[in-house]
Coordinates of C-alpha atoms in Angstrom, one line a residue:
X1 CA 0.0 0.0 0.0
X2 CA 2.7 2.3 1.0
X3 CA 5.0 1.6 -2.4
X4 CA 1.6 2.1 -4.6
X5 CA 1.2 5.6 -2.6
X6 CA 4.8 6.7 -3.7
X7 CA 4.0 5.5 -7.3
X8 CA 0.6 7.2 -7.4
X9 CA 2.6 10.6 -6.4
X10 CA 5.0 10.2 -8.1
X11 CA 7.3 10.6 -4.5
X12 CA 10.7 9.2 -5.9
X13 CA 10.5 11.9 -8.9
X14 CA 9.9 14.9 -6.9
X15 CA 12.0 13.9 -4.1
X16 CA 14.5 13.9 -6.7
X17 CA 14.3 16.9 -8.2
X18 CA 14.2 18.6 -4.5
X19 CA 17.5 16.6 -3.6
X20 CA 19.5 17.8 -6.3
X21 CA 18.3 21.0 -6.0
X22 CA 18.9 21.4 -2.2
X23 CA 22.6 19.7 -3.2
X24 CA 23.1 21.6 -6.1
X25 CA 22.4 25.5 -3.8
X26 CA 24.3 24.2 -0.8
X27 CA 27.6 22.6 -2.6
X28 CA 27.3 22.8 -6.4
X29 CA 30.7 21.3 -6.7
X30 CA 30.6 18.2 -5.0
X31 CA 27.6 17.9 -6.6
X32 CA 28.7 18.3 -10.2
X33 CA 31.4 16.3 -9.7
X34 CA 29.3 12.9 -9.1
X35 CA 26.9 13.4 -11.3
X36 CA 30.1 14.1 -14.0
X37 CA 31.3 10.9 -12.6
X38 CA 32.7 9.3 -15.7
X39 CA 31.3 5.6 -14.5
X40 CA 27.9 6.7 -15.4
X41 CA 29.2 9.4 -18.1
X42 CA 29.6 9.2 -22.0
X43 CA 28.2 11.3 -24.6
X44 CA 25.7 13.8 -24.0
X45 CA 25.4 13.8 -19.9
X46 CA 24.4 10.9 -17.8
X47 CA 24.6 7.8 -19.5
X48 CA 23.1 5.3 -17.4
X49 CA 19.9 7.7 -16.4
X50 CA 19.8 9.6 -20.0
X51 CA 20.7 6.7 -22.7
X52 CA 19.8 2.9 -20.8
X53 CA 17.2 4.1 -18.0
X54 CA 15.4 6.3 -20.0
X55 CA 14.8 3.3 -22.6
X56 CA 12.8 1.9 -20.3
X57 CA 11.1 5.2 -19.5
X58 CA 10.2 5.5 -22.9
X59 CA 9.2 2.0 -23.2
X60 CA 6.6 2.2 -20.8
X61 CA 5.3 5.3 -22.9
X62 CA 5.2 3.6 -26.0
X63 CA 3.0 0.2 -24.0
X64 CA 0.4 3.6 -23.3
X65 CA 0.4 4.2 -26.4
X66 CA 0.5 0.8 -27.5
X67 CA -2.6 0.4 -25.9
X68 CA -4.2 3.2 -27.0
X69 CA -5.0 2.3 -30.7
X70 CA -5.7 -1.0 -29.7
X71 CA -9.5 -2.4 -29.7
X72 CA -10.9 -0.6 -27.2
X73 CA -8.5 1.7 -26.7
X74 CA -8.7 5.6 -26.1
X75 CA -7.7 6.4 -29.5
X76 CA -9.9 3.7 -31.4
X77 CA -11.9 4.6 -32.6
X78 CA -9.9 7.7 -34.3
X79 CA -13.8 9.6 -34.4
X80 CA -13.9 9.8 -30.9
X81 CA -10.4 11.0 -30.3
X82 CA -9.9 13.9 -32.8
X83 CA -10.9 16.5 -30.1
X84 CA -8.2 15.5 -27.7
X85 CA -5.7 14.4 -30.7
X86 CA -6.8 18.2 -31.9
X87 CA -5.9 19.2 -28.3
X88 CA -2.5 17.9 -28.3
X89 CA -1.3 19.3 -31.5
X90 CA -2.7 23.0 -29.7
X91 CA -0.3 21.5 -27.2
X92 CA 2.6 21.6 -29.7
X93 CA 2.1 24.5 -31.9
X94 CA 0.9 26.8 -28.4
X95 CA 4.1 26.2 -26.8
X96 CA 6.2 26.1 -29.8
X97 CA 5.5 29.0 -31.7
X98 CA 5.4 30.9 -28.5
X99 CA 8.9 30.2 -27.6
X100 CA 10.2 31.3 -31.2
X101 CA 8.8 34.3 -30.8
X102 CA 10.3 35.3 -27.5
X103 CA 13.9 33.3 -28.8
X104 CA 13.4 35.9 -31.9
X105 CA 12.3 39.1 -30.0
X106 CA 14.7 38.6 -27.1
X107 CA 17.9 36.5 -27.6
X108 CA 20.5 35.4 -30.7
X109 CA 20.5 32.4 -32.6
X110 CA 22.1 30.2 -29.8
X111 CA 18.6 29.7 -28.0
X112 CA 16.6 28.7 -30.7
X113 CA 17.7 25.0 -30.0
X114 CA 15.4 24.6 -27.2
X115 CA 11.9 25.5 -29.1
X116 CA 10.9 21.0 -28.2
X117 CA 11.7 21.7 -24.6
X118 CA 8.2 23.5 -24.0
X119 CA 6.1 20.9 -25.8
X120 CA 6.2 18.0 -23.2
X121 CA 3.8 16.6 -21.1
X122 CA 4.6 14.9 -17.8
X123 CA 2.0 12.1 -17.8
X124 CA 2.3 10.7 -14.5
X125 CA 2.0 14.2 -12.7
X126 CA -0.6 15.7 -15.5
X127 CA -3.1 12.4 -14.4
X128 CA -2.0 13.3 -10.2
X129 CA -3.1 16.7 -10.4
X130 CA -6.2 16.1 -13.0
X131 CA -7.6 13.4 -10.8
X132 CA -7.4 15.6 -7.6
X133 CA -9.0 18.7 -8.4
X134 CA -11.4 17.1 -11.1
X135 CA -12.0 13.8 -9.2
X136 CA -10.9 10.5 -10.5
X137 CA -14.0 9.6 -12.6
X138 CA -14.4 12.9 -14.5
X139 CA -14.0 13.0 -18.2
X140 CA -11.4 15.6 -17.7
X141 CA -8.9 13.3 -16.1
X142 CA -9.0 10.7 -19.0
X143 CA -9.4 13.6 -22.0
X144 CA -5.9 14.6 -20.3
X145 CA -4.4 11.4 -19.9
X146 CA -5.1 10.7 -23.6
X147 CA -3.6 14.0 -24.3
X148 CA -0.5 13.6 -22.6
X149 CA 0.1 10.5 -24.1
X150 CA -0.5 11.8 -27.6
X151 CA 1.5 14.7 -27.0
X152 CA 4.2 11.9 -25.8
X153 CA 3.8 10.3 -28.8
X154 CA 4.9 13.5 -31.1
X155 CA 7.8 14.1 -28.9
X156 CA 9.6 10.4 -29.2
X157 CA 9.4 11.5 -33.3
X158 CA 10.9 15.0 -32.4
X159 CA 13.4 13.5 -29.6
X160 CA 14.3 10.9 -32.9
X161 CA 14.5 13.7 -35.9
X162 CA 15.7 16.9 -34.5
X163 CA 18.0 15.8 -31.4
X164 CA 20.0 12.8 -33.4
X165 CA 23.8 14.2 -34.7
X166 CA 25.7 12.6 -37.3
X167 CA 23.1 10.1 -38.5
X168 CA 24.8 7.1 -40.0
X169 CA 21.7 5.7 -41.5
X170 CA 23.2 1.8 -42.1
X171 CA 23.6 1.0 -38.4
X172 CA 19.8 1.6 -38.2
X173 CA 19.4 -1.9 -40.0
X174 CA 20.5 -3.5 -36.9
X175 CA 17.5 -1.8 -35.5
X176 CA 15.2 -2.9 -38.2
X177 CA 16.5 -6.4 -37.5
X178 CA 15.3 -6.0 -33.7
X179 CA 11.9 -5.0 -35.0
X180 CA 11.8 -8.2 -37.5
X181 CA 13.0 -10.6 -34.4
X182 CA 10.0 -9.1 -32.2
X183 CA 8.1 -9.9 -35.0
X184 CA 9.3 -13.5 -35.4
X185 CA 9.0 -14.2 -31.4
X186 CA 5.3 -12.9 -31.5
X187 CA 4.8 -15.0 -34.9
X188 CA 6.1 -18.3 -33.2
X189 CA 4.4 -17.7 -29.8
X190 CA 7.2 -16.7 -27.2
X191 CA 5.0 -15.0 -25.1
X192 CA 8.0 -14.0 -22.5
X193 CA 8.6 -10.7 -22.2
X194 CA 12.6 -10.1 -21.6
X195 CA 13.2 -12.2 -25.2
X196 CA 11.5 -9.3 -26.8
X197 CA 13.0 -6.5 -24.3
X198 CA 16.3 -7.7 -24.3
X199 CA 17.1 -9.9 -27.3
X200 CA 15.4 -7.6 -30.1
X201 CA 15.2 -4.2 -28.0
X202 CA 19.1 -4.6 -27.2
X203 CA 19.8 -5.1 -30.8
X204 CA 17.3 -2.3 -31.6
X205 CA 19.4 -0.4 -28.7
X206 CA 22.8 -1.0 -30.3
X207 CA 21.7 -0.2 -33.7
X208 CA 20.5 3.5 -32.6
X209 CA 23.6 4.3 -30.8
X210 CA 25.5 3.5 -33.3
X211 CA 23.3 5.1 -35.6
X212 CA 23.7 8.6 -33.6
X213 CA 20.4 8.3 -33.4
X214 CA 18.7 8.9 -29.6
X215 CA 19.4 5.1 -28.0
X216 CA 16.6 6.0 -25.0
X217 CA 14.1 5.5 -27.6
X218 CA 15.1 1.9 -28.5
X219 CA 12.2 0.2 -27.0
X220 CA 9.5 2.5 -28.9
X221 CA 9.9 0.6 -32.1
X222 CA 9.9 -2.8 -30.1
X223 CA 7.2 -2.7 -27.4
X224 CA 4.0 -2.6 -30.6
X225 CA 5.1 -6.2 -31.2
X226 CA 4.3 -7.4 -27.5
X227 CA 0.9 -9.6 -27.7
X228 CA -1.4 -7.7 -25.7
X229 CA -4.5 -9.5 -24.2
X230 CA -7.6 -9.1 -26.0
X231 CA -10.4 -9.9 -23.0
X232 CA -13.6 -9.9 -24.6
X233 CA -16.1 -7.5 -22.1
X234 CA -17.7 -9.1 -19.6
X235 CA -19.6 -8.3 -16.4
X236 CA -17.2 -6.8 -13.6
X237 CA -16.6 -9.6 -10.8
X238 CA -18.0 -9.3 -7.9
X239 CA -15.0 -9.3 -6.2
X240 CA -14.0 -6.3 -8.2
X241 CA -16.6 -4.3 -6.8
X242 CA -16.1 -5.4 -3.3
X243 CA -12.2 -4.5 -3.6
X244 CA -12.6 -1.2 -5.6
X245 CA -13.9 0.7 -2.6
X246 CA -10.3 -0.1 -1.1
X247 CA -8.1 1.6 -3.2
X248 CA -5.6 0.7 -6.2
X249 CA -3.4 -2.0 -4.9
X250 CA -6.4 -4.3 -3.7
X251 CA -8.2 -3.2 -7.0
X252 CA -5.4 -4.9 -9.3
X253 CA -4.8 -7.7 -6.9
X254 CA -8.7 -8.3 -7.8
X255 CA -8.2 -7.9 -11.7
X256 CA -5.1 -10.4 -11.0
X257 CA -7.7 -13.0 -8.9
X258 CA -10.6 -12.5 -11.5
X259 CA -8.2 -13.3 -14.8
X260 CA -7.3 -16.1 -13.0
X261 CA -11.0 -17.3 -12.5
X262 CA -12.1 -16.7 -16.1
X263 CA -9.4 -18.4 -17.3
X264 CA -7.3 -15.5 -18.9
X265 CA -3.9 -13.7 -17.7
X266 CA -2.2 -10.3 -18.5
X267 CA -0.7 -10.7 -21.7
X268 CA 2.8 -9.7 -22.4
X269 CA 2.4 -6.2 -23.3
X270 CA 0.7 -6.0 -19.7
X271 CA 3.2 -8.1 -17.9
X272 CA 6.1 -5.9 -19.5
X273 CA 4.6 -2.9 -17.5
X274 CA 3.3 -5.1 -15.0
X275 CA 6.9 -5.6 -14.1
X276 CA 8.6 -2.9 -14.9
X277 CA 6.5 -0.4 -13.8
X278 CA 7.6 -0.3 -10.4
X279 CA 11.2 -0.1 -10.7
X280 CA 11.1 2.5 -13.5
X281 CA 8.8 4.9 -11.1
X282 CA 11.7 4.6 -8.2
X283 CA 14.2 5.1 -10.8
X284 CA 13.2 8.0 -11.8
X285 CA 14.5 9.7 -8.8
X286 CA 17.8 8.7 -9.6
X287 CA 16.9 10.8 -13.0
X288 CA 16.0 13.5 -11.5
X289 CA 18.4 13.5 -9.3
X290 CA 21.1 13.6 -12.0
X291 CA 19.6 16.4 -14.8
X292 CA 17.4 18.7 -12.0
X293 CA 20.4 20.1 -10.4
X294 CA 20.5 23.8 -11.1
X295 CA 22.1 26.5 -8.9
X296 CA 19.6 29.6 -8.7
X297 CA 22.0 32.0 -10.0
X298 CA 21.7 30.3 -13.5
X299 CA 18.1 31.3 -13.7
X300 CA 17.7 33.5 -16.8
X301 CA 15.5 34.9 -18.9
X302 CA 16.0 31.6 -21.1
X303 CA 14.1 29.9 -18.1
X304 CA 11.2 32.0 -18.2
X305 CA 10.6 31.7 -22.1
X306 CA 10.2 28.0 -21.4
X307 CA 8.1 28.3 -18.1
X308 CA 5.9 30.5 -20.0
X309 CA 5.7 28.8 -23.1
X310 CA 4.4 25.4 -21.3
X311 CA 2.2 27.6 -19.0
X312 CA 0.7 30.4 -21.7
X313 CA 1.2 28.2 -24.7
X314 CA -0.4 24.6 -23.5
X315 CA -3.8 26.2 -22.2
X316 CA -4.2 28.4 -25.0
X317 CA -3.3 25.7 -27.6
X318 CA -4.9 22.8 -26.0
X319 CA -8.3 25.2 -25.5
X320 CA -8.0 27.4 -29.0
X321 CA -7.7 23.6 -30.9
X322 CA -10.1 21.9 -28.9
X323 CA -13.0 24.4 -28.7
X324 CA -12.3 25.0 -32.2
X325 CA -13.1 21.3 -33.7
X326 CA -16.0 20.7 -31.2
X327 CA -17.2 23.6 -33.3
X328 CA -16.8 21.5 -36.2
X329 CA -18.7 18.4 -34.5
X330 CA -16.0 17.0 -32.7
X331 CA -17.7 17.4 -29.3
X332 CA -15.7 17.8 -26.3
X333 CA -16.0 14.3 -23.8
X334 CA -19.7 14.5 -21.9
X335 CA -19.3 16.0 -18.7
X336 CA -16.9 18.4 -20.0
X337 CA -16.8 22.4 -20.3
X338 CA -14.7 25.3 -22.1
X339 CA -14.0 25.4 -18.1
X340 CA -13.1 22.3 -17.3
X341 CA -10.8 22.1 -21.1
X342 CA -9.0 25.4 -20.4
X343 CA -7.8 24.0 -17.0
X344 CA -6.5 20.4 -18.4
X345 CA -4.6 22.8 -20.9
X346 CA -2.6 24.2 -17.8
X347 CA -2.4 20.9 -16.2
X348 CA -0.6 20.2 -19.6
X349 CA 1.8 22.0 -19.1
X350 CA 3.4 20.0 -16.3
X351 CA 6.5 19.5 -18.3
X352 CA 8.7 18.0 -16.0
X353 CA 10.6 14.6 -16.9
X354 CA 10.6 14.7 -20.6
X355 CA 11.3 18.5 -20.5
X356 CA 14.5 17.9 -18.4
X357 CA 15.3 14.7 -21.3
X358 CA 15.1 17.4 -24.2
X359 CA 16.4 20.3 -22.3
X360 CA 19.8 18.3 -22.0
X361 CA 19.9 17.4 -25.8
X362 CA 19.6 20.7 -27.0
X363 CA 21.7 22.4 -24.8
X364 CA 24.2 20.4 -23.8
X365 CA 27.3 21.9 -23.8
X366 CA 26.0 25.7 -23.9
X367 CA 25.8 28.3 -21.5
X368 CA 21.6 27.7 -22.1
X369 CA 21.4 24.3 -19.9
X370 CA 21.1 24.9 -16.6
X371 CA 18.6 27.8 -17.6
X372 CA 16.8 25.3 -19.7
X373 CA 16.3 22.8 -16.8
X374 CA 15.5 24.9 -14.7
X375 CA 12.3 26.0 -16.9
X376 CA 11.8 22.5 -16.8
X377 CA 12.1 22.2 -13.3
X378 CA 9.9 25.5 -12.5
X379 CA 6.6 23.8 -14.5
X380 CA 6.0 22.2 -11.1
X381 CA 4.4 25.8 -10.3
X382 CA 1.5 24.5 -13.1
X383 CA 0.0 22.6 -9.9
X384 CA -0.7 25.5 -8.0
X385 CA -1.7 27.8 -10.9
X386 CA -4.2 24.6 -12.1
X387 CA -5.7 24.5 -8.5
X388 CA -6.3 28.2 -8.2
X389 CA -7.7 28.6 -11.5
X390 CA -10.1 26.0 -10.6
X391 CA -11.2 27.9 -8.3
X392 CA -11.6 31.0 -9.7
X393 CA -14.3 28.9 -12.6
X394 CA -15.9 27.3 -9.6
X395 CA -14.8 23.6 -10.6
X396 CA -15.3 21.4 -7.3
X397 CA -13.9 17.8 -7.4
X398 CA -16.6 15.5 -8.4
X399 CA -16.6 12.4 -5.3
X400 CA -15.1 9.5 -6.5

């Protein structure tokens, strides 16, 4: 119960980020100095959290997205997910073309790098903060969820095109090979999931790094090919019910009991998560830890053009798009308002994780990092600003 808490708050990440931060203000040197640590260094920053943790990071995202255009899933039909698909490229072009303006108006060249920084989505803390002020059954907190994970979507292709140097497109083969083994384990049955992780995703791995093309996303071409479980619908167990009332741990424990009554199991794409869920979510404050320290003094102007792009540019984007096609007859979710949208547009902007990812790619090595991360770091602040504008349009948090 206590390890599901610190996953469902995401715990290890922010104690993370408040670690290196405390470490970073009191003794910046002894700071830098491990995390330069050449163990854990090669390349572009850390290399264990950046290029092999990260894969899994990623990974996970791509099984949400996996999922998600799957029967059943939130993007299938496509009909019923154009308004939030709309939402998330407002999500992109808000924060984007706000950023270029400001890099324009205000600084040289140099800065222009960072214009992908702005357009992430933390999913984990978007869904925290969504499902406590909207409540956790409100159409809100899923039209975000399947924002974010659109909006992660778009940013694996913009991590993979814009942040890859000195492409060497023949080593990629060697990641086509891992996607044509996945394919040949799930033709032949292997329903195990480190054969497919570690067999074709470390060949896809190897094949991107040698590539120069961004190894953390290794896993996103592999994890599609993981048989998911196709449970036809079915009356909810009793014993469901009965366990739902006592939160999240006993609720899954119950799935787990009932799959096992009906005769069915998690299938591999579930058990992949299922598994690795749980380490990835504690090692993310080893992440954090290792990108989010940033002494105060660095804070620049460069910060504040990427605090306010993910803050001004995601509500207005997500809103402007979305309102826009439900104009078109591409209604907004039932139970939703221009209210309720324009405050999952600022939740949206919780930038966090994947903004500190492409923060150190497209500053590394310039006088623009620590400023970058730190307007990474500083979208925290879209929790407060999301609870306070809920108040001010009188959304109360429906009971769950």
């Amino acid at each position: 119960r206590y390890i599901t808490f610190l996953q469902e708050y995401s715990i290890p990440l922010i104690l993370g980020v408040i670690v290196a931060l405390v470490w970073a203000n009191i003794d910046f040197d002894s700071y830098h100095h491990l995390v330069e640590f050449d163990f854990w260094n090669i390349g572009k920053g850390p290399f264990l959290d950046d290029e092999v943790f990260m894969v899994f990071f990623f990974g996970i995202a791509a099984k949400e997205i996996t999922e998600s255009i799957l029967p059943g899933g939130a993007l299938n039909p496509i009909p019923k997910a154009i308004n939030p698909l709309m939402g998330t490229l407002g999500g992109v072009f808000g924060p984007v073309g706000l950023f270029l303006l400001m890099a324009v108006l205000f600084y040289a060249e140099g800065v222009l790098g960072g214009w992908a920084i702005p357009t992430a989505t933390d999913i984990a803390l978007a869904w925290l903060v969504a499902r406590v002020i909207f409540g956790a059954r409100h159409a809100a907190v899923n039209f975000l969820l399947l924002l974010a994970v659109a909006d992660d979507a778009i940013g694996l292709v913009i991590i993979a095109v814009f942040y890859s140097d000195n492409v060497q497109p023949l080593w990629l083969l060697m990641t086509l090979g891992g996607m044509v083994a996945a394919y040949a384990f799930r033709r032949i049955g292997i329903t195990w999931w480190p054969v497919y992780i570690f067999i074709a995703g470390g060949m896809s791995w190897v094949g991107l790094v040698l590539a120069g093309v961004e190894p953390a996303l290794a896993l996103v071409v592999i994890v599609p090919f993981l048989p998911a479980l196709h449970a036809p619908a079915q009356e909810e167990d009793p014993a469901i019910e009965e366990h739902a009332e006592h939160g999240e741990e006993e609720l899954a424990t119950a799935h787990e009991h009932a799959a096992s009554s009906h005769g069915h199991a998690m299938g591999t794409l579930e058990k992949f998560e299922h598994h690795l869920k749980l380490p990835v979510d504690f090692g993310l404050f080893f992440f954090a830890w290792a990108n989010a320290g940033v002494a105060f003094g660095n804070i620049n102007s460069v910060t504040f053009m990427i605090l306010i792009s993910l803050i001004v540019g995601k509500t207005v984007g997500v809103s402007l798009f979305s309102f826009v096609v439900s104009r078109l007859g591409f209604p907004l979710p039932e139970g939703m308002s221009l209210r309720h949208l324009m405050v999952a547009g600022l939740i949206a902007g919780l930038g966090l994780t994947v903004a500190l990812f492409v923060a150190n790619k497209a500053y590394y090595g310039t006088d623009f990092l620590d400023p970058g991360k730190m307007g990474a770091v500083f979208s925290v602040v879209v929790a407060a600003l999301a609870f306070a504008l809920a108040r001010v349009l009188g959304i109360r948090r429906e009971q769950d």
